[in-house]
Amino acid sequence: MKQSFSVNSVKSVDVLIVKAHVLFSGGKDSSLSALLLEPYFEIQLVTCNFGILPTGEVASGIAKELGFLHQVLRPDMKILEEAAEIVKKDGFPNGAINYIHRRALELLAGQNGIELIADGLRRDDRVPRLEHSEIQSFEDKYKILYCSPLMGFGRFTINKMIESNLVITEEESAVILKCDYEAELREYLYREIGEEETSKLFPRSHKQSRVISRIRN
Amino acid sequence: MKQSFSVNSVKSVDVLIVKAHVLFSGGKDSSLSALLLEPYFEIQLVTCNFGILPTGEVASGIAKELGFLHQVLRPDMKILEEAAEIVKKDGFPNGAINYIHRRALELLAGQNGIELIADGLRRDDRVPRLEHSEIQSFEDKYKILYCSPLMGFGRFTINKMIESNLVITEEESAVILKCDYEAELREYLYREIGEEETSKLFPRSHKQSRVISRIRN
């Protein structure tokens, strides 16, 4: 006897999922993550902003170009303060970026109507990075699903996928305002300890990229 | 000055990539992997067959239903013999499945015209599983790119994505012929050491799933 159906033995939460909330920095990775999920879910982009730089507005403009809904999430300023302490203690930003990403995921997961959260983490990313057990705890605690659509892809494959779908601009970092955690973290430290001390804490970044628009085939 | 272009500083190999060869078992995961890559690459499905069971033909029929090109890869029988030895030594099939998957990847990577290889590995898969350093060596050695499109997704999210795109049938394992490595490995051992001994080496599987057709929206 043949029985055809789509899915069996799924979590009850699974049946309800129609929307994916994608953490969005305006960069290539989070944009491509949204594109990959688009055939399967309604996409809602979400950008974290601490009120230090206008990253919410910039990201909102890029989201509009991509044709996705967008919202700004306002985490407590305390999180940025704590992250700044972590950078100063460590001497480099990795731990702090990881810290902000986790707090952002938790804040988003605690909102109403969240079913599936996605971020733009790649296979080669060292930070932020979540362990398998951490992902399971996160999903169980908040009764949501979490995914990183690019986790199975390396940089060159991702570049190839972007090439035919997104128009990117690359400029010296002073010109472009990136909407990621590092932008505000750096600005926060800059105001607190000055340019020279801040620049010692972050790896020198040559060029930054930002998504300009979408290539619709 | 604004400069718009798609990608810079890419490997020379990257520019050429138009085709993705997806290792295909006829199951949900490898089918969804192909679907995820479809907007970005030409898809060529590839099924390994040792000549023990007609898994190549079965997989070919499913590939046709999905609308993808398909080819059968014939690894050396020695690989299956060695895998059978590993199962008997270990007392369970994980190491052997890992072993066959690696040999299959290498065999495929060594063929002409291979640019990007994909498999259906998921975040929750324990086997097969490739470490990050192993992936890098593999890509460097064969000058190809490798990806696992589902690696950033958990089971429930994958089920949800399948639900709206694939029609699945689930039956007792005796009825369905799966086209994965385990099918032929099990059959090989069955012929060598009999049903009772073989069944002790494999976890009891209740139901198996196979893709029937595609839901085109």
Coordinates of C-alpha atoms in Angstrom, one line a residue:
Chain A
M1 CA 0.0 0.0 0.0
K2 CA 1.4 3.3 -1.0
Q3 CA 0.7 6.4 1.0
S4 CA 1.7 9.7 -0.3
F5 CA 2.0 12.7 2.0
S6 CA 4.5 15.5 2.6
V7 CA 5.8 15.2 6.1
N8 CA 5.2 13.0 9.1
S9 CA 6.3 13.0 12.7
V10 CA 7.2 16.7 12.9
K11 CA 7.1 19.0 15.9
S12 CA 3.8 20.7 16.3
V13 CA 5.6 24.1 15.9
D14 CA 6.7 23.0 12.4
V15 CA 3.2 23.0 10.9
L16 CA 2.8 26.7 11.7
I17 CA 6.0 28.0 10.2
V18 CA 5.5 30.3 7.3
K19 CA 7.8 33.2 8.2
A20 CA 11.6 33.4 8.6
H21 CA 13.1 36.3 10.5
V22 CA 16.6 36.8 9.0
L23 CA 19.2 38.8 11.0
F24 CA 20.3 41.4 8.4
S25 CA 23.5 43.5 8.3
G26 CA 23.0 44.8 4.8
G27 CA 26.0 42.7 3.7
K28 CA 26.4 39.9 1.2
D29 CA 26.0 37.0 3.5
S30 CA 22.8 38.0 5.2
S31 CA 21.3 39.1 1.9
L32 CA 22.1 35.8 0.2
S33 CA 20.7 33.9 3.2
A34 CA 17.4 35.7 2.7
L35 CA 17.5 34.9 -1.0
L36 CA 18.1 31.2 -0.3
L37 CA 15.1 31.0 2.1
E38 CA 12.8 33.1 -0.1
P39 CA 11.3 30.2 -2.1
Y40 CA 10.3 28.5 1.2
F41 CA 9.3 31.1 3.7
E42 CA 8.0 34.7 4.0
I43 CA 11.1 36.8 4.6
Q44 CA 11.3 39.4 7.3
L45 CA 14.7 41.0 7.7
V46 CA 15.7 42.2 11.2
T47 CA 18.6 44.6 11.9
C48 CA 19.9 45.2 15.4
N49 CA 20.6 48.9 16.3
F50 CA 21.8 50.3 19.6
G51 CA 21.2 53.9 18.7
I52 CA 24.9 54.8 18.2
L53 CA 24.9 54.9 14.4
P54 CA 22.0 55.0 11.9
T55 CA 22.5 51.4 10.8
G56 CA 18.7 50.6 11.1
E57 CA 17.9 53.2 8.5
V58 CA 20.7 52.2 6.1
A59 CA 19.7 48.5 6.4
S60 CA 16.1 49.4 5.8
G61 CA 17.0 51.1 2.5
I62 CA 18.9 48.0 1.4
A63 CA 16.1 45.7 2.4
K64 CA 13.7 47.8 0.3
E65 CA 16.0 47.4 -2.7
L66 CA 16.0 43.6 -2.2
G67 CA 12.2 43.6 -1.9
F68 CA 12.0 42.3 1.7
L69 CA 10.1 43.5 4.7
H70 CA 12.4 45.0 7.4
Q71 CA 12.3 45.8 11.0
V72 CA 14.8 47.3 13.5
L73 CA 15.5 45.5 16.8
R74 CA 16.7 47.7 19.7
P75 CA 18.7 45.7 22.1
D76 CA 19.5 47.2 25.5
M77 CA 22.5 49.5 25.5
K78 CA 23.9 47.4 28.3
I79 CA 24.7 44.7 25.8
L80 CA 26.9 47.0 23.8
E81 CA 28.6 48.2 27.0
E82 CA 29.3 44.7 28.1
A83 CA 30.6 43.8 24.6
A84 CA 33.0 46.8 24.7
E85 CA 34.4 45.5 28.0
I86 CA 34.9 42.1 26.4
V87 CA 36.9 43.7 23.5
K88 CA 39.1 45.6 25.9
K89 CA 39.7 42.6 28.1
D90 CA 40.4 40.2 25.1
G91 CA 42.4 42.7 23.0
F92 CA 40.3 41.7 19.9
P93 CA 36.6 41.7 19.0
N94 CA 35.8 38.0 18.4
G95 CA 34.4 37.3 21.8
A96 CA 32.4 40.5 21.9
I97 CA 30.8 39.9 18.4
N98 CA 29.9 36.4 19.6
Y99 CA 28.4 37.9 22.7
I100 CA 26.2 40.4 20.8
H101 CA 25.1 37.8 18.3
R102 CA 23.8 35.5 21.1
R103 CA 22.0 38.3 22.9
A104 CA 20.5 39.5 19.6
L105 CA 19.2 35.9 18.8
E106 CA 17.7 35.7 22.3
L107 CA 16.0 39.1 22.1
L108 CA 14.5 38.2 18.7
A109 CA 13.5 34.7 19.8
G110 CA 11.6 36.3 22.7
Q111 CA 9.4 38.5 20.5
N112 CA 5.9 37.5 19.6
G113 CA 5.2 35.6 16.4
I114 CA 8.7 34.3 15.9
E115 CA 8.8 30.8 14.3
L116 CA 12.1 30.5 12.4
I117 CA 15.2 32.7 12.9
A118 CA 18.0 32.7 10.3
D119 CA 21.4 34.4 10.3
G120 CA 24.1 34.8 7.7
L121 CA 26.8 32.6 9.3
R122 CA 29.1 30.8 6.8
R123 CA 31.2 27.7 7.0
D124 CA 34.4 29.7 7.2
D125 CA 33.2 32.2 9.8
R126 CA 35.1 32.0 13.0
V127 CA 32.7 34.4 14.8
P128 CA 30.0 34.5 15.4
R129 CA 29.7 30.8 15.7
L130 CA 27.2 28.6 17.6
E131 CA 28.0 25.0 18.7
H132 CA 25.5 22.3 17.9
S133 CA 24.5 21.8 21.5
E134 CA 24.0 25.6 21.9
I135 CA 21.7 25.6 18.9
Q136 CA 19.6 22.8 20.4
S137 CA 19.3 24.6 23.7
F138 CA 18.4 27.8 22.0
E139 CA 15.6 26.2 19.9
D140 CA 14.2 24.3 22.9
K141 CA 14.3 27.2 25.3
Y142 CA 12.4 29.6 23.0
K143 CA 10.4 27.0 21.1
I144 CA 11.6 28.4 17.8
L145 CA 13.7 27.0 14.9
Y146 CA 17.0 28.4 14.0
C147 CA 19.1 28.0 10.8
S148 CA 22.1 29.4 9.1
P149 CA 21.5 28.9 5.3
L150 CA 25.1 29.5 4.3
M151 CA 26.7 27.2 6.9
G152 CA 27.3 24.4 4.4
F153 CA 29.0 26.8 1.9
G154 CA 32.5 28.1 1.5
R155 CA 33.5 31.6 0.5
F156 CA 34.0 31.0 -3.2
T157 CA 30.7 29.1 -3.7
I158 CA 28.9 32.0 -1.9
N159 CA 30.7 34.6 -4.1
K160 CA 29.5 32.7 -7.2
M161 CA 25.9 32.6 -5.9
I162 CA 26.0 36.3 -5.1
E163 CA 27.5 37.2 -8.5
S164 CA 24.4 36.3 -10.5
N165 CA 21.9 37.7 -7.9
L166 CA 23.2 40.8 -6.1
V167 CA 25.0 44.0 -7.1
I168 CA 27.7 44.8 -4.5
T169 CA 29.8 47.9 -3.9
E170 CA 33.1 47.8 -2.2
E171 CA 34.8 50.8 -0.8
E172 CA 37.3 51.8 1.9
S173 CA 35.6 51.2 5.2
A174 CA 35.5 54.9 6.1
V175 CA 33.0 55.5 3.3
I176 CA 30.6 52.7 3.7
L177 CA 28.4 52.4 6.8
K178 CA 28.1 48.7 7.5
C179 CA 25.1 47.7 9.6
D180 CA 26.7 44.9 11.5
Y181 CA 27.5 44.7 15.2
E182 CA 31.1 45.7 14.6
A183 CA 30.1 49.1 13.3
E184 CA 28.4 50.3 16.5
L185 CA 30.8 48.4 18.8
R186 CA 33.7 50.2 17.1
E187 CA 32.0 53.6 17.3
Y188 CA 31.2 53.0 20.9
L189 CA 34.8 52.3 21.8
Y190 CA 36.0 55.2 19.6
R191 CA 34.0 57.6 21.7
E192 CA 35.2 56.0 24.9
I193 CA 38.9 55.4 24.3
G194 CA 39.7 57.3 21.1
E195 CA 40.6 56.3 17.6
E196 CA 44.2 55.1 18.2
E197 CA 43.3 52.7 21.1
T198 CA 40.2 51.4 19.2
S199 CA 42.1 50.7 16.0
K200 CA 44.5 48.5 18.0
L201 CA 41.6 46.3 19.1
F202 CA 40.2 45.6 15.6
P203 CA 41.9 43.8 12.7
R204 CA 42.7 46.3 10.0
S205 CA 39.9 46.0 7.4
H206 CA 40.8 47.1 3.9
K207 CA 37.6 47.1 2.0
Q208 CA 34.0 46.7 3.0
S209 CA 31.2 45.5 0.8
R210 CA 27.6 46.4 0.8
V211 CA 24.7 45.2 -1.2
I212 CA 23.3 47.8 -3.7
S213 CA 20.5 46.0 -5.4
R214 CA 19.2 42.8 -6.7
I215 CA 19.6 41.2 -10.1
R216 CA 16.2 39.7 -11.0
N217 CA 16.6 37.0 -13.6
Chain B
M1 CA 33.6 57.2 -6.2
K2 CA 31.2 54.2 -6.4
Q3 CA 32.1 51.1 -8.2
S4 CA 29.5 48.5 -8.7
F5 CA 30.5 44.9 -9.6
S6 CA 29.5 41.5 -8.5
V7 CA 32.5 39.8 -7.0
N8 CA 36.1 40.5 -6.5
S9 CA 39.1 38.6 -5.3
V10 CA 37.8 35.2 -6.2
K11 CA 39.7 32.0 -7.0
S12 CA 40.1 31.6 -10.7
V13 CA 38.1 28.4 -10.6
D14 CA 35.2 30.3 -9.3
V15 CA 34.6 32.2 -12.4
L16 CA 33.9 29.0 -14.4
I17 CA 31.4 27.4 -12.1
V18 CA 28.1 26.9 -13.6
K19 CA 27.3 23.3 -12.8
A20 CA 26.8 21.6 -9.4
H21 CA 27.1 17.8 -9.2
V22 CA 24.8 16.7 -6.3
L23 CA 25.3 13.3 -4.7
F24 CA 21.8 11.8 -4.9
S25 CA 20.2 9.0 -3.0
G26 CA 16.7 9.6 -4.1
G27 CA 15.9 10.7 -0.5
K28 CA 14.5 13.9 0.9
D29 CA 17.8 15.5 1.9
S30 CA 19.7 15.1 -1.4
S31 CA 16.5 16.2 -3.3
L32 CA 16.1 19.3 -1.3
S33 CA 19.8 20.1 -1.6
A34 CA 19.4 20.1 -5.4
L35 CA 16.3 22.3 -5.1
L36 CA 18.2 24.8 -3.0
L37 CA 21.0 25.0 -5.5
E38 CA 18.8 25.1 -8.6
P39 CA 18.4 28.9 -8.8
Y40 CA 22.2 29.3 -8.8
F41 CA 23.7 26.4 -10.7
E42 CA 22.9 23.8 -13.4
I43 CA 22.1 20.7 -11.5
Q44 CA 23.5 17.3 -12.3
L45 CA 22.5 14.5 -9.9
V46 CA 25.0 11.7 -9.3
T47 CA 24.2 8.3 -7.7
C48 CA 26.8 5.8 -6.6
N49 CA 26.1 2.2 -7.5
F50 CA 28.3 -0.8 -6.8
G51 CA 26.3 -3.2 -9.0
I52 CA 24.7 -5.1 -6.1
L53 CA 21.2 -3.6 -6.3
P54 CA 19.6 -1.5 -9.1
T55 CA 19.9 1.7 -7.1
G56 CA 21.2 3.6 -10.2
E57 CA 18.0 2.9 -12.1
V58 CA 15.7 3.7 -9.3
A59 CA 17.5 7.0 -8.6
S60 CA 17.4 7.8 -12.2
G61 CA 13.6 7.5 -12.3
I62 CA 13.3 9.9 -9.3
A63 CA 15.7 12.4 -10.9
K64 CA 13.5 12.4 -13.9
E65 CA 10.4 13.2 -11.8
L66 CA 12.3 16.1 -10.2
G67 CA 13.4 17.3 -13.7
F68 CA 17.1 17.0 -13.1
L69 CA 19.9 15.4 -15.2
H70 CA 21.2 12.2 -13.6
Q71 CA 24.3 10.0 -13.9
V72 CA 25.4 6.9 -12.2
L73 CA 28.9 6.7 -10.7
R74 CA 30.4 3.2 -10.4
P75 CA 33.0 3.0 -7.6
D76 CA 35.4 0.1 -7.4
M77 CA 33.8 -2.9 -5.7
K78 CA 36.8 -2.9 -3.4
I79 CA 35.4 0.1 -1.6
L80 CA 32.2 -1.8 -0.7
E81 CA 34.3 -4.8 0.5
E82 CA 36.4 -2.6 2.7
A83 CA 33.3 -0.8 4.0
A84 CA 31.8 -4.3 4.9
E85 CA 35.0 -5.1 6.8
I86 CA 34.7 -1.8 8.7
V87 CA 31.1 -2.6 9.7
K88 CA 32.0 -6.0 11.0
K89 CA 35.0 -4.6 12.9
D90 CA 33.0 -1.7 14.4
G91 CA 29.8 -3.6 15.0
F92 CA 27.8 -0.7 13.6
P93 CA 27.8 1.0 10.2
N94 CA 28.8 4.7 10.9
G95 CA 32.4 4.4 10.1
A96 CA 31.7 2.4 6.9
I97 CA 29.2 5.0 5.7
N98 CA 31.7 7.7 6.3
Y99 CA 34.3 5.7 4.4
I100 CA 32.1 5.2 1.4
H101 CA 31.1 8.8 1.3
R102 CA 34.7 10.0 1.3
R103 CA 35.6 7.6 -1.5
A104 CA 32.6 8.6 -3.5
L105 CA 33.5 12.3 -3.1
E106 CA 37.0 11.6 -4.3
L107 CA 35.9 9.5 -7.2
L108 CA 33.5 12.2 -8.4
A109 CA 36.0 15.0 -7.8
G110 CA 38.5 13.2 -10.0
Q111 CA 36.2 13.2 -13.0
N112 CA 36.5 15.7 -15.8
G113 CA 34.4 18.9 -15.8
I114 CA 33.6 18.8 -12.1
E115 CA 33.5 22.3 -10.5
L116 CA 31.2 22.2 -7.5
I117 CA 30.2 19.0 -5.6
A118 CA 27.2 19.0 -3.2
D119 CA 25.9 16.4 -0.9
G120 CA 22.8 16.2 1.3
L121 CA 24.4 16.3 4.7
R122 CA 22.3 18.0 7.4
R123 CA 23.2 19.8 10.7
D124 CA 22.0 16.8 12.7
D125 CA 23.7 14.1 10.7
R126 CA 26.2 12.2 12.7
V127 CA 27.4 10.3 9.6
P128 CA 28.6 11.0 7.0
R129 CA 30.3 14.1 8.4
L130 CA 33.4 16.0 7.2
E131 CA 35.5 18.2 9.4
H132 CA 36.3 21.7 8.3
S133 CA 40.0 20.9 7.7
E134 CA 39.0 17.8 5.7
I135 CA 36.8 19.9 3.5
Q136 CA 39.6 22.4 2.8
S137 CA 42.1 19.6 1.9
F138 CA 39.5 18.0 -0.3
E139 CA 38.8 21.3 -2.2
D140 CA 42.5 22.1 -2.5
K141 CA 43.6 18.6 -3.6
Y142 CA 41.0 18.3 -6.4
K143 CA 40.7 22.0 -7.2
I144 CA 36.9 21.8 -6.9
L145 CA 34.4 23.4 -4.5
Y146 CA 32.3 21.4 -2.1
C147 CA 29.1 22.3 -0.3
S148 CA 26.4 20.8 1.8
P149 CA 23.4 23.1 1.3
L150 CA 21.5 21.6 4.3
M151 CA 24.3 21.9 6.8
G152 CA 22.9 25.0 8.4
F153 CA 19.4 23.5 8.8
G154 CA 17.8 21.3 11.5
R155 CA 15.4 18.5 10.8
F156 CA 12.2 20.4 11.4
T157 CA 13.1 23.3 9.2
I158 CA 14.1 20.8 6.5
N159 CA 10.8 19.0 6.8
K160 CA 8.9 22.3 6.4
M161 CA 10.9 23.2 3.3
I162 CA 10.2 19.7 1.9
E163 CA 6.5 19.9 2.7
S164 CA 5.7 22.5 0.1
N165 CA 8.1 21.2 -2.6
L166 CA 8.2 17.4 -2.6
V167 CA 5.8 14.5 -2.4
I168 CA 7.2 11.8 -0.2
T169 CA 6.2 8.2 0.4
E170 CA 7.1 6.4 3.5
E171 CA 6.9 2.6 3.8
E172 CA 8.5 -0.3 5.7
S173 CA 12.0 -0.6 4.6
A174 CA 11.5 -3.9 2.9
V175 CA 9.2 -2.3 0.4
I176 CA 11.2 0.7 -0.6
L177 CA 14.6 0.5 -2.3
K178 CA 16.7 3.3 -1.0
C179 CA 19.5 4.4 -3.3
D180 CA 21.9 5.3 -0.5
Y181 CA 25.2 3.6 0.5
E182 CA 23.5 1.6 3.2
A183 CA 21.3 -0.2 0.8
E184 CA 24.1 -1.9 -1.0
L185 CA 26.3 -2.3 2.0
R186 CA 23.6 -4.1 3.8
E187 CA 22.8 -6.3 0.8
Y188 CA 26.5 -7.1 0.5
L189 CA 26.8 -8.2 4.1
Y190 CA 23.5 -10.1 3.9
R191 CA 24.9 -12.2 1.1
E192 CA 28.2 -12.7 2.9
I193 CA 27.1 -13.4 6.5
G194 CA 23.3 -13.8 6.3
E195 CA 20.3 -11.9 7.5
E196 CA 20.6 -12.5 11.2
E197 CA 24.2 -11.4 11.5
T198 CA 23.6 -8.4 9.2
S199 CA 20.6 -7.1 11.1
K200 CA 22.7 -7.1 14.3
L201 CA 25.1 -4.6 12.7
F202 CA 22.5 -2.1 11.6
P203 CA 20.2 0.0 13.8
R204 CA 16.6 -1.1 13.3
S205 CA 15.0 1.2 10.8
H206 CA 11.3 1.5 11.0
K207 CA 10.2 3.5 8.0
Q208 CA 12.0 4.7 5.0
S209 CA 11.1 7.7 2.9
R210 CA 11.5 8.2 -0.8
V211 CA 10.8 11.2 -3.0
I212 CA 7.9 10.5 -5.4
S213 CA 7.6 13.8 -7.3
R214 CA 7.9 17.5 -7.1
I215 CA 5.3 20.1 -6.2
R216 CA 5.7 22.9 -8.7
N217 CA 4.3 26.2 -7.3

